[in-house]
PDB file of C-alpha atoms in Angstrom:
ATOM      1  CA  MET E   8      27.574  21.055  48.425  1.00 69.00           C
ATOM      2  CA  LYS E   9      28.263  19.127  51.601  1.00 77.00           C
ATOM      3  CA  ASN E  10      32.055  19.095  51.308  1.00 89.00           C
ATOM      4  CA  VAL E  11      32.264  22.781  50.362  1.00 96.00           C
ATOM      5  CA  GLU E  12      29.953  24.376  52.915  1.00 95.00           C
ATOM      6  CA  GLY E  13      31.877  26.012  55.732  1.00 96.00           C
ATOM      7  CA  LYS E  14      35.322  25.525  54.192  1.00 97.00           C
ATOM      8  CA  VAL E  15      37.663  28.495  54.456  1.00 98.00           C
ATOM      9  CA  VAL E  16      39.325  29.215  51.110  1.00 98.00           C
ATOM     10  CA  LEU E  17      42.143  31.688  50.417  1.00 98.00           C
ATOM     11  CA  ILE E  18      42.083  33.035  46.845  1.00 98.00           C
ATOM     12  CA  THR E  19      44.888  35.060  45.295  1.00 98.00           C
ATOM     13  CA  GLY E  20      44.255  37.098  42.172  1.00 96.00           C
ATOM     14  CA  ALA E  21      40.689  37.555  43.400  1.00 96.00           C
ATOM     15  CA  SER E  22      39.989  41.014  42.000  1.00 95.00           C
ATOM     16  CA  SER E  23      39.025  39.833  38.511  1.00 91.00           C
ATOM     17  CA  GLY E  24      38.662  36.924  36.119  1.00 90.00           C
ATOM     18  CA  ILE E  25      39.064  33.391  37.436  1.00 91.00           C
ATOM     19  CA  GLY E  26      39.710  34.447  41.025  1.00 95.00           C
ATOM     20  CA  ARG E  27      36.637  36.662  41.254  1.00 96.00           C
ATOM     21  CA  GLU E  28      34.302  34.113  39.683  1.00 95.00           C
ATOM     22  CA  THR E  29      35.693  31.321  41.856  1.00 97.00           C
ATOM     23  CA  ALA E  30      34.994  33.387  44.958  1.00 98.00           C
ATOM     24  CA  ARG E  31      31.415  33.876  43.814  1.00 98.00           C
ATOM     25  CA  VAL E  32      30.868  30.205  43.020  1.00 97.00           C
ATOM     26  CA  LEU E  33      32.412  28.895  46.238  1.00 98.00           C
ATOM     27  CA  ALA E  34      30.611  31.432  48.430  1.00 98.00           C
ATOM     28  CA  GLY E  35      27.396  30.524  46.640  1.00 97.00           C
ATOM     29  CA  HIS E  36      27.905  26.946  47.824  1.00 97.00           C
ATOM     30  CA  GLY E  37      28.522  27.912  51.431  1.00 97.00           C
ATOM     31  CA  ALA E  38      32.293  28.392  51.581  1.00 98.00           C
ATOM     32  CA  LYS E  39      34.022  31.236  53.388  1.00 98.00           C
ATOM     33  CA  VAL E  40      36.403  33.071  51.066  1.00 98.00           C
ATOM     34  CA  VAL E  41      39.399  35.235  51.949  1.00 98.00           C
ATOM     35  CA  LEU E  42      40.298  37.442  49.001  1.00 98.00           C
ATOM     36  CA  SER E  43      43.738  38.679  47.992  1.00 98.00           C
ATOM     37  CA  ALA E  44      44.791  41.062  45.215  1.00 97.00           C
ATOM     38  CA  ARG E  45      46.479  44.427  44.852  1.00 95.00           C
ATOM     39  CA  ARG E  46      43.378  46.386  43.777  1.00 95.00           C
ATOM     40  CA  GLU E  47      41.615  47.246  47.025  1.00 96.00           C
ATOM     41  CA  ASP E  48      38.581  48.860  45.411  1.00 96.00           C
ATOM     42  CA  ARG E  49      37.709  45.685  43.526  1.00 97.00           C
ATOM     43  CA  LEU E  50      38.259  43.472  46.561  1.00 97.00           C
ATOM     44  CA  LYS E  51      36.061  45.728  48.672  1.00 97.00           C
ATOM     45  CA  ALA E  52      33.261  45.612  46.103  1.00 97.00           C
ATOM     46  CA  LEU E  53      33.451  41.823  45.779  1.00 98.00           C
ATOM     47  CA  ALA E  54      33.484  41.322  49.542  1.00 98.00           C
ATOM     48  CA  ALA E  55      30.455  43.593  49.876  1.00 97.00           C
ATOM     49  CA  GLU E  56      28.670  41.536  47.221  1.00 97.00           C
ATOM     50  CA  LEU E  57      29.420  38.258  49.018  1.00 98.00           C
ATOM     51  CA  GLY E  58      28.583  39.573  52.477  1.00 97.00           C
ATOM     52  CA  GLU E  59      29.541  37.713  55.645  1.00 96.00           C
ATOM     53  CA  SER E  60      30.969  34.860  53.604  1.00 97.00           C
ATOM     54  CA  ALA E  61      33.963  36.990  52.585  1.00 98.00           C
ATOM     55  CA  ALA E  62      36.934  38.817  54.006  1.00 98.00           C
ATOM     56  CA  TYR E  63      39.634  40.592  52.030  1.00 98.00           C
ATOM     57  CA  LEU E  64      43.140  41.944  52.317  1.00 98.00           C
ATOM     58  CA  PRO E  65      44.813  44.172  49.718  1.00 98.00           C
ATOM     59  CA  SER E  66      48.021  42.204  49.264  1.00 98.00           C
ATOM     60  CA  ASP E  67      50.783  41.243  46.870  1.00 98.00           C
ATOM     61  CA  VAL E  68      51.757  37.604  46.303  1.00 98.00           C
ATOM     62  CA  CYS E  69      55.346  38.798  45.809  1.00 98.00           C
ATOM     63  CA  SER E  70      55.440  39.671  49.520  1.00 98.00           C
ATOM     64  CA  PRO E  71      55.848  36.765  51.984  1.00 98.00           C
ATOM     65  CA  ASP E  72      54.639  39.080  54.761  1.00 98.00           C
ATOM     66  CA  ASP E  73      51.441  39.860  52.854  1.00 98.00           C
ATOM     67  CA  MET E  74      50.722  36.163  52.349  1.00 98.00           C
ATOM     68  CA  ARG E  75      51.294  35.406  56.023  1.00 98.00           C
ATOM     69  CA  ALA E  76      48.936  38.267  56.879  1.00 98.00           C
ATOM     70  CA  LEU E  77      46.322  36.774  54.552  1.00 98.00           C
ATOM     71  CA  ALA E  78      46.485  33.409  56.326  1.00 98.00           C
ATOM     72  CA  ALA E  79      46.316  35.179  59.688  1.00 98.00           C
ATOM     73  CA  LEU E  80      43.205  37.078  58.567  1.00 98.00           C
ATOM     74  CA  ALA E  81      41.513  33.809  57.627  1.00 98.00           C
ATOM     75  CA  LYS E  82      42.187  32.380  61.079  1.00 97.00           C
ATOM     76  CA  GLU E  83      41.095  35.573  62.803  1.00 97.00           C
ATOM     77  CA  LYS E  84      37.891  35.924  60.790  1.00 97.00           C
ATOM     78  CA  PHE E  85      36.844  32.315  60.271  1.00 98.00           C
ATOM     79  CA  GLY E  86      38.942  30.282  62.718  1.00 97.00           C
ATOM     80  CA  ARG E  87      40.992  28.186  60.309  1.00 96.00           C
ATOM     81  CA  VAL E  88      42.287  27.664  56.771  1.00 98.00           C
ATOM     82  CA  ASP E  89      41.142  24.698  54.664  1.00 98.00           C
ATOM     83  CA  VAL E  90      42.009  25.531  51.068  1.00 98.00           C
ATOM     84  CA  LEU E  91      44.455  27.720  49.154  1.00 98.00           C
ATOM     85  CA  PHE E  92      43.707  28.645  45.551  1.00 98.00           C
ATOM     86  CA  ALA E  93      46.968  30.179  44.297  1.00 98.00           C
ATOM     87  CA  ASN E  94      45.604  31.805  41.187  1.00 95.00           C
ATOM     88  CA  ALA E  95      47.412  35.130  40.690  1.00 96.00           C
ATOM     89  CA  GLY E  96      49.384  35.303  37.462  1.00 93.00           C
ATOM     90  CA  ILE E  97      50.451  37.470  34.525  1.00 92.00           C
ATOM     91  CA  MET E  98      51.251  36.717  30.865  1.00 87.00           C
ATOM     92  CA  PRO E  99      53.187  39.531  29.138  1.00 87.00           C
ATOM     93  CA  GLY E 100      54.037  37.326  26.157  1.00 79.00           C
ATOM     94  CA  SER E 101      56.902  38.113  23.800  1.00 85.00           C
ATOM     95  CA  SER E 102      59.634  36.337  21.886  1.00 88.00           C
ATOM     96  CA  MET E 103      62.887  35.862  23.803  1.00 92.00           C
ATOM     97  CA  SER E 104      64.718  37.839  21.120  1.00 93.00           C
ATOM     98  CA  GLU E 105      62.797  40.953  22.190  1.00 92.00           C
ATOM     99  CA  LEU E 106      64.734  40.875  25.474  1.00 94.00           C
ATOM    100  CA  LYS E 107      61.859  42.105  27.636  1.00 94.00           C
ATOM    101  CA  VAL E 108      63.797  41.114  30.730  1.00 96.00           C
ATOM    102  CA  SER E 109      61.630  43.104  33.139  1.00 96.00           C
ATOM    103  CA  ASP E 110      58.592  41.157  31.917  1.00 95.00           C
ATOM    104  CA  TRP E 111      60.461  37.867  32.404  1.00 96.00           C
ATOM    105  CA  MET E 112      61.315  38.782  35.989  1.00 97.00           C
ATOM    106  CA  ALA E 113      57.757  39.934  36.717  1.00 97.00           C
ATOM    107  CA  MET E 114      56.416  36.562  35.573  1.00 96.00           C
ATOM    108  CA  VAL E 115      58.904  34.739  37.753  1.00 97.00           C
ATOM    109  CA  ASP E 116      58.001  36.951  40.715  1.00 98.00           C
ATOM    110  CA  ILE E 117      54.232  36.474  40.405  1.00 97.00           C
ATOM    111  CA  ASN E 118      53.739  33.121  38.654  1.00 97.00           C
ATOM    112  CA  VAL E 119      56.501  31.282  40.532  1.00 98.00           C
ATOM    113  CA  LYS E 120      57.499  33.125  43.704  1.00 98.00           C
ATOM    114  CA  GLY E 121      53.927  34.244  44.289  1.00 98.00           C
ATOM    115  CA  VAL E 122      52.717  30.640  44.379  1.00 98.00           C
ATOM    116  CA  LEU E 123      55.548  29.670  46.723  1.00 98.00           C
ATOM    117  CA  ASN E 124      54.858  32.604  49.056  1.00 98.00           C
ATOM    118  CA  ALA E 125      51.178  31.667  49.287  1.00 98.00           C
ATOM    119  CA  MET E 126      52.010  28.017  49.919  1.00 98.00           C
ATOM    120  CA  ALA E 127      54.584  28.911  52.578  1.00 98.00           C
ATOM    121  CA  ALA E 128      51.918  30.935  54.396  1.00 98.00           C
ATOM    122  CA  VAL E 129      49.502  28.006  54.737  1.00 98.00           C
ATOM    123  CA  LEU E 130      51.785  24.981  54.940  1.00 98.00           C
ATOM    124  CA  PRO E 131      52.536  25.280  58.674  1.00 97.00           C
ATOM    125  CA  GLU E 132      48.794  25.228  59.394  1.00 97.00           C
ATOM    126  CA  PHE E 133      48.073  22.406  56.938  1.00 98.00           C
ATOM    127  CA  THR E 134      50.970  20.324  58.244  1.00 97.00           C
ATOM    128  CA  ALA E 135      49.934  20.764  61.881  1.00 96.00           C
ATOM    129  CA  GLN E 136      46.291  19.842  61.227  1.00 95.00           C
ATOM    130  CA  LYS E 137      47.278  17.052  58.775  1.00 95.00           C
ATOM    131  CA  ARG E 138      44.811  18.202  56.170  1.00 96.00           C
ATOM    132  CA  GLY E 139      44.421  20.943  53.617  1.00 97.00           C
ATOM    133  CA  HIS E 140      44.022  21.473  49.901  1.00 97.00           C
ATOM    134  CA  ILE E 141      46.257  23.503  47.585  1.00 98.00           C
ATOM    135  CA  LEU E 142      45.042  24.360  44.091  1.00 98.00           C
ATOM    136  CA  VAL E 143      47.253  26.232  41.644  1.00 96.00           C
ATOM    137  CA  THR E 144      46.382  27.702  38.272  1.00 91.00           C
ATOM    138  CA  SER E 145      48.890  26.374  35.755  1.00 89.00           C
ATOM    139  CA  SER E 146      47.969  26.421  32.069  1.00 83.00           C
ATOM    140  CA  MET E 147      47.884  24.245  28.997  1.00 78.00           C
ATOM    141  CA  ALA E 148      51.127  26.151  28.376  1.00 77.00           C
ATOM    142  CA  GLY E 149      52.479  24.176  31.314  1.00 72.00           C
ATOM    143  CA  THR E 150      52.105  20.955  29.346  1.00 80.00           C
ATOM    144  CA  LYS E 151      53.736  21.969  26.060  1.00 83.00           C
ATOM    145  CA  SER E 152      56.089  24.495  24.471  1.00 85.00           C
ATOM    146  CA  VAL E 153      54.597  27.614  22.893  1.00 80.00           C
ATOM    147  CA  PRO E 154      56.683  29.973  20.734  1.00 84.00           C
ATOM    148  CA  GLY E 155      56.251  33.626  21.630  1.00 83.00           C
ATOM    149  CA  ASN E 156      55.570  32.798  25.270  1.00 86.00           C
ATOM    150  CA  ALA E 157      58.669  30.927  26.427  1.00 93.00           C
ATOM    151  CA  VAL E 158      59.053  32.442  29.889  1.00 94.00           C
ATOM    152  CA  TYR E 159      55.348  32.161  30.668  1.00 91.00           C
ATOM    153  CA  CYS E 160      55.480  28.502  29.614  1.00 93.00           C
ATOM    154  CA  GLY E 161      58.476  28.021  31.869  1.00 94.00           C
ATOM    155  CA  THR E 162      56.649  29.436  34.894  1.00 95.00           C
ATOM    156  CA  LYS E 163      53.666  27.190  34.268  1.00 94.00           C
ATOM    157  CA  HIS E 164      55.882  24.116  33.783  1.00 93.00           C
ATOM    158  CA  PHE E 165      57.444  24.991  37.131  1.00 94.00           C
ATOM    159  CA  VAL E 166      54.045  25.023  38.815  1.00 94.00           C
ATOM    160  CA  ARG E 167      53.226  21.634  37.347  1.00 93.00           C
ATOM    161  CA  ALA E 168      56.475  19.956  38.433  1.00 95.00           C
ATOM    162  CA  MET E 169      56.637  21.606  41.849  1.00 97.00           C
ATOM    163  CA  LEU E 170      53.090  20.771  42.881  1.00 96.00           C
ATOM    164  CA  ASP E 171      53.360  17.167  41.719  1.00 95.00           C
ATOM    165  CA  SER E 172      56.606  16.739  43.649  1.00 97.00           C
ATOM    166  CA  PHE E 173      55.005  18.293  46.716  1.00 97.00           C
ATOM    167  CA  ARG E 174      52.048  15.920  46.370  1.00 96.00           C
ATOM    168  CA  MET E 175      54.429  12.953  46.601  1.00 96.00           C
ATOM    169  CA  GLU E 176      56.217  14.496  49.589  1.00 97.00           C
ATOM    170  CA  SER E 177      52.887  14.912  51.384  1.00 96.00           C
ATOM    171  CA  ILE E 178      52.106  11.235  50.825  1.00 94.00           C
ATOM    172  CA  GLN E 179      55.509  10.206  52.175  1.00 96.00           C
ATOM    173  CA  GLU E 180      55.205  12.488  55.202  1.00 96.00           C
ATOM    174  CA  GLY E 181      51.604  11.522  55.957  1.00 95.00           C
ATOM    175  CA  THR E 182      50.366  15.122  56.084  1.00 95.00           C
ATOM    176  CA  HIS E 183      47.347  14.365  53.876  1.00 94.00           C
ATOM    177  CA  ILE E 184      47.567  17.690  52.030  1.00 96.00           C
ATOM    178  CA  ARG E 185      45.688  17.412  48.747  1.00 96.00           C
ATOM    179  CA  THR E 186      46.844  19.189  45.600  1.00 96.00           C
ATOM    180  CA  THR E 187      45.184  20.123  42.329  1.00 95.00           C
ATOM    181  CA  THR E 188      46.975  21.587  39.325  1.00 94.00           C
ATOM    182  CA  ILE E 189      44.518  23.308  36.990  1.00 90.00           C
ATOM    183  CA  TYR E 190      45.511  23.358  33.334  1.00 85.00           C
ATOM    184  CA  SER E 191      43.384  26.133  31.907  1.00 77.00           C
ATOM    185  CA  GLY E 192      43.076  26.692  28.189  1.00 64.00           C
ATOM    186  CA  ALA E 193      41.971  29.937  26.573  1.00 60.00           C
ATOM    187  CA  ILE E 194      39.994  31.782  29.253  1.00 58.00           C
ATOM    188  CA  ARG E 195      38.695  35.294  28.606  1.00 51.00           C
ATOM    189  CA  THR E 196      40.174  37.329  31.464  1.00 53.00           C
ATOM    190  CA  GLU E 197      42.223  40.481  31.989  1.00 55.00           C
ATOM    191  CA  LEU E 198      45.360  38.346  31.617  1.00 56.00           C
ATOM    192  CA  LEU E 199      45.431  39.387  27.974  1.00 55.00           C
ATOM    193  CA  ASN E 200      45.846  42.996  29.083  1.00 54.00           C
ATOM    194  CA  THR E 201      49.337  42.175  30.360  1.00 55.00           C
ATOM    195  CA  ILE E 202      50.567  41.421  26.829  1.00 57.00           C
ATOM    196  CA  ALA E 203      52.221  44.426  25.191  1.00 53.00           C
ATOM    197  CA  PRO E 204      50.888  45.427  21.750  1.00 55.00           C
ATOM    198  CA  SER E 205      52.595  43.182  19.212  1.00 54.00           C
ATOM    199  CA  GLU E 206      51.941  40.605  16.531  1.00 54.00           C
ATOM    200  CA  THR E 207      51.903  37.989  19.295  1.00 55.00           C
ATOM    201  CA  LYS E 208      49.196  39.879  21.184  1.00 53.00           C
ATOM    202  CA  ALA E 209      47.029  40.200  18.061  1.00 56.00           C
ATOM    203  CA  MET E 210      47.250  36.464  17.344  1.00 55.00           C
ATOM    204  CA  VAL E 211      46.472  35.507  20.955  1.00 55.00           C
ATOM    205  CA  GLU E 212      43.502  37.898  21.111  1.00 55.00           C
ATOM    206  CA  GLU E 213      42.058  36.469  17.907  1.00 53.00           C
ATOM    207  CA  PHE E 214      42.406  32.923  19.231  1.00 50.00           C
ATOM    208  CA  TYR E 215      40.737  33.808  22.540  1.00 54.00           C
ATOM    209  CA  LYS E 216      37.960  35.629  20.692  1.00 54.00           C
ATOM    210  CA  ASN E 217      37.179  32.559  18.598  1.00 50.00           C
ATOM    211  CA  VAL E 218      37.424  29.738  21.137  1.00 54.00           C
ATOM    212  CA  GLY E 219      37.906  31.271  24.574  1.00 54.00           C
ATOM    213  CA  LEU E 220      35.855  30.214  27.586  1.00 71.00           C
ATOM    214  CA  GLU E 221      34.460  32.368  30.375  1.00 74.00           C
ATOM    215  CA  PRO E 222      36.097  32.344  33.857  1.00 77.00           C
ATOM    216  CA  GLU E 223      33.062  30.580  35.343  1.00 86.00           C
ATOM    217  CA  VAL E 224      34.244  27.385  33.679  1.00 87.00           C
ATOM    218  CA  ILE E 225      37.405  27.332  35.795  1.00 89.00           C
ATOM    219  CA  ALA E 226      35.432  28.401  38.867  1.00 92.00           C
ATOM    220  CA  ASN E 227      33.207  25.350  38.482  1.00 91.00           C
ATOM    221  CA  ALA E 228      36.277  23.143  38.036  1.00 90.00           C
ATOM    222  CA  VAL E 229      37.640  24.473  41.329  1.00 95.00           C
ATOM    223  CA  LEU E 230      34.269  23.806  42.942  1.00 96.00           C
ATOM    224  CA  TYR E 231      34.401  20.219  41.691  1.00 94.00           C
ATOM    225  CA  ALA E 232      37.898  19.638  43.091  1.00 95.00           C
ATOM    226  CA  VAL E 233      37.136  21.235  46.460  1.00 96.00           C
ATOM    227  CA  SER E 234      33.869  19.317  46.806  1.00 95.00           C
ATOM    228  CA  GLN E 235      35.499  15.886  46.629  1.00 94.00           C
ATOM    229  CA  PRO E 236      35.711  13.820  49.845  1.00 89.00           C
ATOM    230  CA  ASP E 237      38.933  14.160  51.828  1.00 84.00           C
ATOM    231  CA  ASN E 238      40.141  10.772  50.617  1.00 82.00           C
ATOM    232  CA  VAL E 239      39.815  11.793  46.944  1.00 85.00           C
ATOM    233  CA  ASP E 240      42.646  13.789  45.404  1.00 81.00           C
ATOM    234  CA  VAL E 241      41.974  15.437  42.029  1.00 88.00           C
ATOM    235  CA  SER E 242      45.637  16.006  41.208  1.00 86.00           C
ATOM    236  CA  ASP E 243      45.310  17.228  37.612  1.00 79.00           C
ATOM    237  CA  LEU E 244      42.352  19.062  36.144  1.00 77.00           C
ATOM    238  CA  GLY E 245      42.410  20.177  32.520  1.00 72.00           C
ATOM    239  CA  VAL E 246      39.890  22.742  31.293  1.00 64.00           C
ATOM    240  CA  ARG E 247      40.112  23.866  27.696  1.00 56.00           C
ATOM    241  CA  PRO E 248      37.793  24.955  24.889  1.00 52.00           C
ATOM    242  CA  SER E 249      36.718  22.444  22.304  1.00 45.00           C
ATOM    243  CA  LEU E 250      37.977  23.275  18.830  1.00 42.00           C
ATOM    244  CA  GLU E 251      35.034  21.436  17.299  1.00 38.00           C
ATOM    245  CA  VAL E 252      32.247  23.614  15.926  1.00 31.00           C
TER     246      VAL E 252
END
């Protein structure tokens, strides 16, 4: 695709699921991808598969220094940064009454602070060049309330509100930074592995088994958003399974 070829895209959570498939799809259409995740072995294998179109850095979105290093690697390897796909996230669902406070804090660290750290790493570059594109994986849980997953819903509502507010700031400031919030439905990824064994986990797994979509669906949605002309902003992109059979 004309508007994808040659673009330099940072992807967090790239070692599996949506991040990995998005890297494959974008690289297949001529983009340069810079991969971030904590599992070095998986990043190394994916980068080897994608060849010269990819670079990688074992890194943690919870670390501002790691995110700055990721942006620096993109500039060193490919000369610039065009797109950030802030995709890393976890979903250790539970009812609030279970008081799994460490899980709550982990979701805030990765799903909220991780997105902010990644954005902070690229915003100076995007602001200076007066262009750029930030995509963030929210969730359908960011558009409604879901019992048994209150904190996760809260993190995804945060992403939705923050990115929309930032979009309006960019318009006011004339920085021309595009934003896309992706509202994914049931996607079959390793995210389910972060849910502790419980009645909630069993119900979620059954739902995903029946109607879940493969990560390639989100990857193609990202491709669509990134491929739009610079004067077209796909602010909200919902991707969910159809319940019709």
